[in-house]
Short mmCIF file of C-alpha atoms in Angstrom, two decimals:
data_model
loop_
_atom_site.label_atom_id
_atom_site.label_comp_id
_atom_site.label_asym_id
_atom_site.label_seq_id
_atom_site.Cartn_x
_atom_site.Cartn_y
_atom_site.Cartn_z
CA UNK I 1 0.00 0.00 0.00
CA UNK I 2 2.34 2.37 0.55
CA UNK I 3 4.10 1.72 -2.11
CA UNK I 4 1.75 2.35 -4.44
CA UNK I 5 1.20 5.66 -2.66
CA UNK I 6 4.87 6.48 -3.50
CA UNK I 7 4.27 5.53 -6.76
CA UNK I 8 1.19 7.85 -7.09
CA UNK I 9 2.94 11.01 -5.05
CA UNK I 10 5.94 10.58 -7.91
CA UNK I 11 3.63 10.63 -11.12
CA UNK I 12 1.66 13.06 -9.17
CA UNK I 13 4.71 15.02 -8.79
CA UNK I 14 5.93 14.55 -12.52
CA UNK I 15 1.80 15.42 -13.67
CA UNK I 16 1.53 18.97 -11.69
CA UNK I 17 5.22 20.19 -13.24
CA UNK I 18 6.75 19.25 -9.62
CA UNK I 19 9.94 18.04 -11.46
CA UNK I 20 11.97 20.83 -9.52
CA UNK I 21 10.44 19.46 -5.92
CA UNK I 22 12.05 15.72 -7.35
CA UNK I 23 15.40 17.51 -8.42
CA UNK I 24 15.56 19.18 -5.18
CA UNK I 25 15.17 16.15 -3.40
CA UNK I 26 17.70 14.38 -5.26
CA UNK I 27 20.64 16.92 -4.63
CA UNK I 28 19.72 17.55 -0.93
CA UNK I 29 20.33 13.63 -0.38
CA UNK I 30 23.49 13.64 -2.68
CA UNK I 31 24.92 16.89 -0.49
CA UNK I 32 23.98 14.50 2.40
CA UNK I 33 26.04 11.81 0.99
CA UNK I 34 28.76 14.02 0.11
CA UNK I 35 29.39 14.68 3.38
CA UNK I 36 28.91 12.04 5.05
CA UNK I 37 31.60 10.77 2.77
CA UNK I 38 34.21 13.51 3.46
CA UNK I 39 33.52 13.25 7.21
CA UNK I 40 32.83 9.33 7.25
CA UNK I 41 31.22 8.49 10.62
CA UNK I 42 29.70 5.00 11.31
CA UNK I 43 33.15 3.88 10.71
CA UNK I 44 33.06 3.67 6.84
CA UNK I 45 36.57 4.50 6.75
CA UNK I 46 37.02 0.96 7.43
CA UNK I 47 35.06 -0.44 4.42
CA UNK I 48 37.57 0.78 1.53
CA UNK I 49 35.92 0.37 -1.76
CA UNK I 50 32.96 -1.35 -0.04
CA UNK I 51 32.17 2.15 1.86
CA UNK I 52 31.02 3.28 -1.79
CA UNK I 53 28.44 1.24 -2.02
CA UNK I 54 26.96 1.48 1.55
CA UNK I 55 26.88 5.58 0.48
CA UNK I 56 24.99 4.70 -2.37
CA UNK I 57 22.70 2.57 -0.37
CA UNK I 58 22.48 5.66 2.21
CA UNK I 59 21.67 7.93 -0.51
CA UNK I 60 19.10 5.76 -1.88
CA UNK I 61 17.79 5.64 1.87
CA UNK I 62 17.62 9.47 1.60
CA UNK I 63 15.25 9.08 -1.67
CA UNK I 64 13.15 6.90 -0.26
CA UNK I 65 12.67 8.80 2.97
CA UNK I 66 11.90 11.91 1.25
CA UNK I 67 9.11 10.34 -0.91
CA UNK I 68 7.77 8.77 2.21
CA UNK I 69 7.63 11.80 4.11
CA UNK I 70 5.44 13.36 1.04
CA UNK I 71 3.19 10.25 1.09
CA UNK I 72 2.69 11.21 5.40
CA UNK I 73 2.62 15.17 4.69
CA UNK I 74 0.25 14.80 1.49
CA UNK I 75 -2.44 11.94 2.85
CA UNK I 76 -1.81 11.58 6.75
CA UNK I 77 -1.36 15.09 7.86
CA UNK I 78 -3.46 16.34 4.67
CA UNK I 79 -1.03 19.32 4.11
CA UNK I 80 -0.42 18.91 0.00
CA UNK I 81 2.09 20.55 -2.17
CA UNK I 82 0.93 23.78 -2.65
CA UNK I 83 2.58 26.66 -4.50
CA UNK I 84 -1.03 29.23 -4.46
CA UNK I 85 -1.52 29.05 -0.39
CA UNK I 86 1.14 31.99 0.16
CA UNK I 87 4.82 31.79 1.37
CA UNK I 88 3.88 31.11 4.70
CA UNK I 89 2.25 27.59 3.52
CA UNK I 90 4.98 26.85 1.72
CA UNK I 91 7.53 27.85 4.96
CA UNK I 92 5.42 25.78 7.57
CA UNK I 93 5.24 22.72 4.82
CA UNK I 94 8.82 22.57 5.08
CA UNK I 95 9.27 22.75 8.26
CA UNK I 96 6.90 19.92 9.20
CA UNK I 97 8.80 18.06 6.04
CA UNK I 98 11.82 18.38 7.65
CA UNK I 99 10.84 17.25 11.55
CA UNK I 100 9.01 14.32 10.16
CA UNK I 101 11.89 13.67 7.47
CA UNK I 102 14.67 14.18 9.68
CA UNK I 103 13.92 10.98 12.35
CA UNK I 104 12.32 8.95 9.27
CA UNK I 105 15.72 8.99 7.86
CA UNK I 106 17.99 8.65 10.85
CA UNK I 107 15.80 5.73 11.55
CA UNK I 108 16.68 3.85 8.28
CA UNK I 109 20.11 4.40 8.32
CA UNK I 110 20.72 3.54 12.15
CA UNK I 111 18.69 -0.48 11.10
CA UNK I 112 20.96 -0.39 7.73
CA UNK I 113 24.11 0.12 10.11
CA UNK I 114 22.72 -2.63 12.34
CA UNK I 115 22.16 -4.79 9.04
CA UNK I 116 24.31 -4.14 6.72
CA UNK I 117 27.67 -2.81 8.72
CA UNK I 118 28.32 -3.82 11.55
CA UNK I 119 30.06 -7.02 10.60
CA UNK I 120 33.17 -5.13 10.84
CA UNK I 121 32.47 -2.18 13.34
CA UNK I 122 31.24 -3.43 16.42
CA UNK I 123 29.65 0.01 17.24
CA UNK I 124 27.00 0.10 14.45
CA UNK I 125 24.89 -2.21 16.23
CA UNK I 126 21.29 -1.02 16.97
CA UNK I 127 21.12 1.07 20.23
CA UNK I 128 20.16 4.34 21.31
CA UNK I 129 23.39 5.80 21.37
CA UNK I 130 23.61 4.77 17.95
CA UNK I 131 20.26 5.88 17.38
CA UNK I 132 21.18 9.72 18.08
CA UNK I 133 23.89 9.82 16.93
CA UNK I 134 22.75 9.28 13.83
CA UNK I 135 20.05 11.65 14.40
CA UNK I 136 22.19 14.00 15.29
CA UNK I 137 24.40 13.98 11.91
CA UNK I 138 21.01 14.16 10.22
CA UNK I 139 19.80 16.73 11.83
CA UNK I 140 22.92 19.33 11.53
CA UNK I 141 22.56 18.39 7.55
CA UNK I 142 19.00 18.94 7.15
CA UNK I 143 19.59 21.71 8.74
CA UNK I 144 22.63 22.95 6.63
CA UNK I 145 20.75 22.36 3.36
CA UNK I 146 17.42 24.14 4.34
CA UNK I 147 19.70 26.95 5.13
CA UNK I 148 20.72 26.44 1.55
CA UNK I 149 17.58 26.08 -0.49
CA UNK I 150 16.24 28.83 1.91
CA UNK I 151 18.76 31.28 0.45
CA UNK I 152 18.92 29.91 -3.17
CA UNK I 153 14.40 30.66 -3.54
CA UNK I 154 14.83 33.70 -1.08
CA UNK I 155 14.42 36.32 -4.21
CA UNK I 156 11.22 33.95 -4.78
CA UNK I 157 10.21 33.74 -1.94
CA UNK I 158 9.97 37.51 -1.36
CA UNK I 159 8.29 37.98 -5.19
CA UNK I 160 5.68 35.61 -3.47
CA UNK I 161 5.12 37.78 -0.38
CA UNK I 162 5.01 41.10 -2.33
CA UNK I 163 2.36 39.07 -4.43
CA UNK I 164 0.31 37.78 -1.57
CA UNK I 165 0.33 41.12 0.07
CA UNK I 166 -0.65 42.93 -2.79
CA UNK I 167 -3.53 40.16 -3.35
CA UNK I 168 -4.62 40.48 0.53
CA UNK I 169 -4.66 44.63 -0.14
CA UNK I 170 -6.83 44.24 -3.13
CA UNK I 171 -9.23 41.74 -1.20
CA UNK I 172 -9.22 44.16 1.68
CA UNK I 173 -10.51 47.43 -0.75
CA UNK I 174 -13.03 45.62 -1.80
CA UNK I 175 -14.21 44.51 1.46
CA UNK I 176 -14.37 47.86 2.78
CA UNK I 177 -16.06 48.94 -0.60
CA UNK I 178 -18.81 46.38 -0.68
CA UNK I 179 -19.34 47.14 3.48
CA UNK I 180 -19.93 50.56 3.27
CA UNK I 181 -19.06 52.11 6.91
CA UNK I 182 -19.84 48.90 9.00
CA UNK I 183 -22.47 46.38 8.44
CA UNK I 184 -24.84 46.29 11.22
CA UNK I 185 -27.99 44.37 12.16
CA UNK I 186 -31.04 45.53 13.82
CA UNK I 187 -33.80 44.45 15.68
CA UNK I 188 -36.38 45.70 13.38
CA UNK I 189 -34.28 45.29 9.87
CA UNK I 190 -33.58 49.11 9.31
CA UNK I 191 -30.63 49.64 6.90
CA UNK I 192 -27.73 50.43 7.99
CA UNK I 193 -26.71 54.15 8.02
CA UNK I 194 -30.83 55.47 8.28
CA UNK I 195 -30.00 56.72 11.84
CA UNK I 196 -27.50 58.09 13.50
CA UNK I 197 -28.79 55.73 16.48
CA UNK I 198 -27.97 52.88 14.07
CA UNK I 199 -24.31 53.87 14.47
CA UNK I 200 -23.59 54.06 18.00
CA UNK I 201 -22.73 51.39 19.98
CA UNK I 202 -22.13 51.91 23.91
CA UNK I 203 -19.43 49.42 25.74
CA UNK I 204 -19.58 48.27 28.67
CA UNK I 205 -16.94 46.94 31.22
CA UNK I 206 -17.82 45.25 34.92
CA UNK I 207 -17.99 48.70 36.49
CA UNK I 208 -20.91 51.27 35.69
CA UNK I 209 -17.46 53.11 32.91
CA UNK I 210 -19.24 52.67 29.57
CA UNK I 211 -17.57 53.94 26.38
CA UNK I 212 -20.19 54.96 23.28
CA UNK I 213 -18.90 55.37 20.15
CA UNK I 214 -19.79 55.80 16.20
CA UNK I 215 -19.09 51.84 15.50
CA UNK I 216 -17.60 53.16 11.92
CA UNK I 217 -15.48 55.36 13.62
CA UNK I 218 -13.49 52.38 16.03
CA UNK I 219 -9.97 51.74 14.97
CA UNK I 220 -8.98 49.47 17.98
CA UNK I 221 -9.53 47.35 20.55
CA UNK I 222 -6.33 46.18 23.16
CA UNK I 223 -5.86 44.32 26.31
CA UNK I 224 -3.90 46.28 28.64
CA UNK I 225 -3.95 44.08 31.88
CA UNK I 226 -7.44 44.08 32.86
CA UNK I 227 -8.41 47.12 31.49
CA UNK I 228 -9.31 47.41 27.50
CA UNK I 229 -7.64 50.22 25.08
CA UNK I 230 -10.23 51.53 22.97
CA UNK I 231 -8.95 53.77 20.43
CA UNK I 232 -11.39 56.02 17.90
CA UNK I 233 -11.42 58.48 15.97
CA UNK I 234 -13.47 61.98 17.01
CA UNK I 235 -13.65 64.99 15.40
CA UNK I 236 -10.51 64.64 13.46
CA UNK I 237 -8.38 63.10 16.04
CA UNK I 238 -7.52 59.86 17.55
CA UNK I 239 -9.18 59.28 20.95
CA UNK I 240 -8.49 56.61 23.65
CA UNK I 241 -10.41 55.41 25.85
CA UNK I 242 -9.99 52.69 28.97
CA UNK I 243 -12.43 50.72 30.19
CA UNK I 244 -12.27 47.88 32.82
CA UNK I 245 -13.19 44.94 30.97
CA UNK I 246 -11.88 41.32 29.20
CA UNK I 247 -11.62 40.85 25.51
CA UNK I 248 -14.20 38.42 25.33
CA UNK I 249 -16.95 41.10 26.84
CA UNK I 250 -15.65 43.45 23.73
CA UNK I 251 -16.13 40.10 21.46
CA UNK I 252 -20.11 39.81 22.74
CA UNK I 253 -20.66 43.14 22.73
CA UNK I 254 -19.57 43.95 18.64
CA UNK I 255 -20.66 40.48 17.71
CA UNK I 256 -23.12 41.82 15.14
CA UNK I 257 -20.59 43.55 13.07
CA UNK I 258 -18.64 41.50 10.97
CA UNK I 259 -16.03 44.38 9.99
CA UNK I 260 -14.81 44.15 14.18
CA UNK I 261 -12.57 40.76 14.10
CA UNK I 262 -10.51 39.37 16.55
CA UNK I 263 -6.98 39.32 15.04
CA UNK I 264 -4.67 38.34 18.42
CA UNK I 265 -5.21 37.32 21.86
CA UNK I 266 -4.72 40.87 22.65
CA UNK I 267 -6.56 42.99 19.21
CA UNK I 268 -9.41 43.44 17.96
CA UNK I 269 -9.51 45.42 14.94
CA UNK I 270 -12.41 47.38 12.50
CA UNK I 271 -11.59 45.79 9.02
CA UNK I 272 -13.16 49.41 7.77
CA UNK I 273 -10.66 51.16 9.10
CA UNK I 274 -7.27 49.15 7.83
CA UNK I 275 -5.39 51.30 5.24
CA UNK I 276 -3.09 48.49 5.00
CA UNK I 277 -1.77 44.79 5.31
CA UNK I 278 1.80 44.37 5.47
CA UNK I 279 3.54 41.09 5.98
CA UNK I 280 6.16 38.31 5.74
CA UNK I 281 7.42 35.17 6.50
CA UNK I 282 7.75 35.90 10.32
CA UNK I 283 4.61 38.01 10.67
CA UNK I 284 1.60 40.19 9.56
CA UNK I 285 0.10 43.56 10.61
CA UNK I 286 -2.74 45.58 9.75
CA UNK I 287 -1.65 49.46 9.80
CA UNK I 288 -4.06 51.50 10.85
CA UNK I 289 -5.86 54.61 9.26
CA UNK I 290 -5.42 57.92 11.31
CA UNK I 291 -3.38 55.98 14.12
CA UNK I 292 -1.02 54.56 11.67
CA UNK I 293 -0.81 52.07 14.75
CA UNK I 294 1.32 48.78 13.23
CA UNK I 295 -1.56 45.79 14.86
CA UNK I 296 -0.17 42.24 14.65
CA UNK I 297 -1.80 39.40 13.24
CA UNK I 298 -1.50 36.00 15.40
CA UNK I 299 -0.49 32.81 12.92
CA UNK I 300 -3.64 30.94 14.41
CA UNK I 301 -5.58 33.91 12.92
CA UNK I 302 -3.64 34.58 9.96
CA UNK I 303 -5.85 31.89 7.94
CA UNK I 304 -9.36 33.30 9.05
CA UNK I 305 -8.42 36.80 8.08
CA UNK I 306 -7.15 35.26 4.91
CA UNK I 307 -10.85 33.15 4.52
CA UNK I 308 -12.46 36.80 5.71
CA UNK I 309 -10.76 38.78 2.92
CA UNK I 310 -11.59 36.38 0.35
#
């Protein structure tokens, strides 16, 4: 079975134009083999010409690891190859292709030492010491070639942030376009906008402190401790305002307009009044009209905004 799931990630791969992916995976494990051979731990210095073959075996190891971990990433953890989810995707794909990769492989070399070498060095026989070692040799390789691939694509991968930001932006006019101020709802249906009653909301903390507010005129919401920032604009300039209350009070209270999402543990933000989305690999944030306040985006919430936007 899995096999045949091998067999079906490789066509796959050859069908979708992944031929790079399959190239990348073959030089990674011959830079692996490379230096294992320079270096030569698990005592192939001992093998002469027979140390050859056991690298080709390794390297063939290496293949076969690789195109297992895509079988695990692509129908296990459902997470397929992907080159339209945004750089961030494609980062976090790696990473978990790596930490999954990284103790497959260790794993099949440590039982081919056990097998297949340590008929002439004693210390190649299965054990845990063995075990990380070999994990640990991986490991500092992996590691040296993502740093390489990670500086080879980095002109891509910045084309593909520039791209994705520029997408989000786009996504984000529109959004404000299409919801007009803020969409509300009302009791008895009236559109939004009729009254000015329609565009006040009054918040409310555990003490009798209430802030009230034109909802289309909220910028921010932020935990300070157990007190709330609430920052607005009025009459031309940015007010704040504190109020003794949780996050989760502001959540029920502006639940009926869509435009006020929870972006962080600590933000809330009015989608309204974003003149911007900037990010990278490490982060986003949503600048802020008026404020020009800089309001991170958590990576648990990065997703939702993204479904939100489009």
């Amino acid at each position: 079975m899995v096999f045949f799931s091998l067999i079906r990630t490789f066509v796959g791969c050859m069908n979708k134009g992944h031929k790079e992916t399959i190239s990348i995976r073959f030089i990674s494990c011959a830079f692996m083999v490379l230096a294992i051979a320079i270096f030569k731990p698990f005592g192939l210095e001992v093998w002469q010409w027979q140390a050859y073959v056991h690298l080709l075996a390794i390297f063939a190891l290496g293949l076969f690891s690789c195109f297992l971990t895509e079988v695990i990433l692509r129908y296990i953890v459902r997470m397929p190859r992907s080159y339209d989810r945004g750089v961030s995707y494609i980062i976090s794909r790696n990473l978990r292709f790596q930490c999954i990769n990284t103790p497959l492989v260790s794993t099949l070399i440590c039982l081919y030492r056990h097998f297949a070498m340590s008929s002439l060095v004693e210390g190649n026989k299965l054990s845990w010491g063995n075990y990380l070692e070999t994990l640990v040799i991986i490991a500092f390789l992996s590691f040296a070639v993502g740093l390489y691939w990670r500086f080879k694509f980095r002109s891509r991968y910045l084309a593909a942030e520039l791209e994705e930001t520029r997408q989000l932006n786009e996504q984000l006019k529109k959004l404000q376009t299409s919801n007009a101020g803020v969409p509300r709802q009302t009791e008895d249906d009236t559109p939004a906008g009729d009254t000015d009653q329609d565009s006040q909301v009054t918040l409310e903390g555990t003490t009798n402190e209430h802030v009230t507010l034109d909802i289309s005129n909220l910028l921010y919401i932020e935990a300070v401790g157990n007190y709330v920032k609430i920052v607005n604009k009025h009459d031309g300039e940015v007010k704040t305002n504190m109020l003794r209350a949780t996050m989760k009070q502001m959540e029920d209270s502006l639940q009926a307009y869509p435009m006020i999402v929870r972006c962080h543990r600590a933000f809330m933000v009015n989608l309204g009044q974003v003149e911007q989305i900037s990010s990278n690999s490490r982060a986003m944030q949503l600048v802020m009209h008026h404020s020009h306040d800089a309001i991170p985006v958590s990576r648990s919430n990065v997703n939702k905004l993204k479904e939100l936007l489009g």
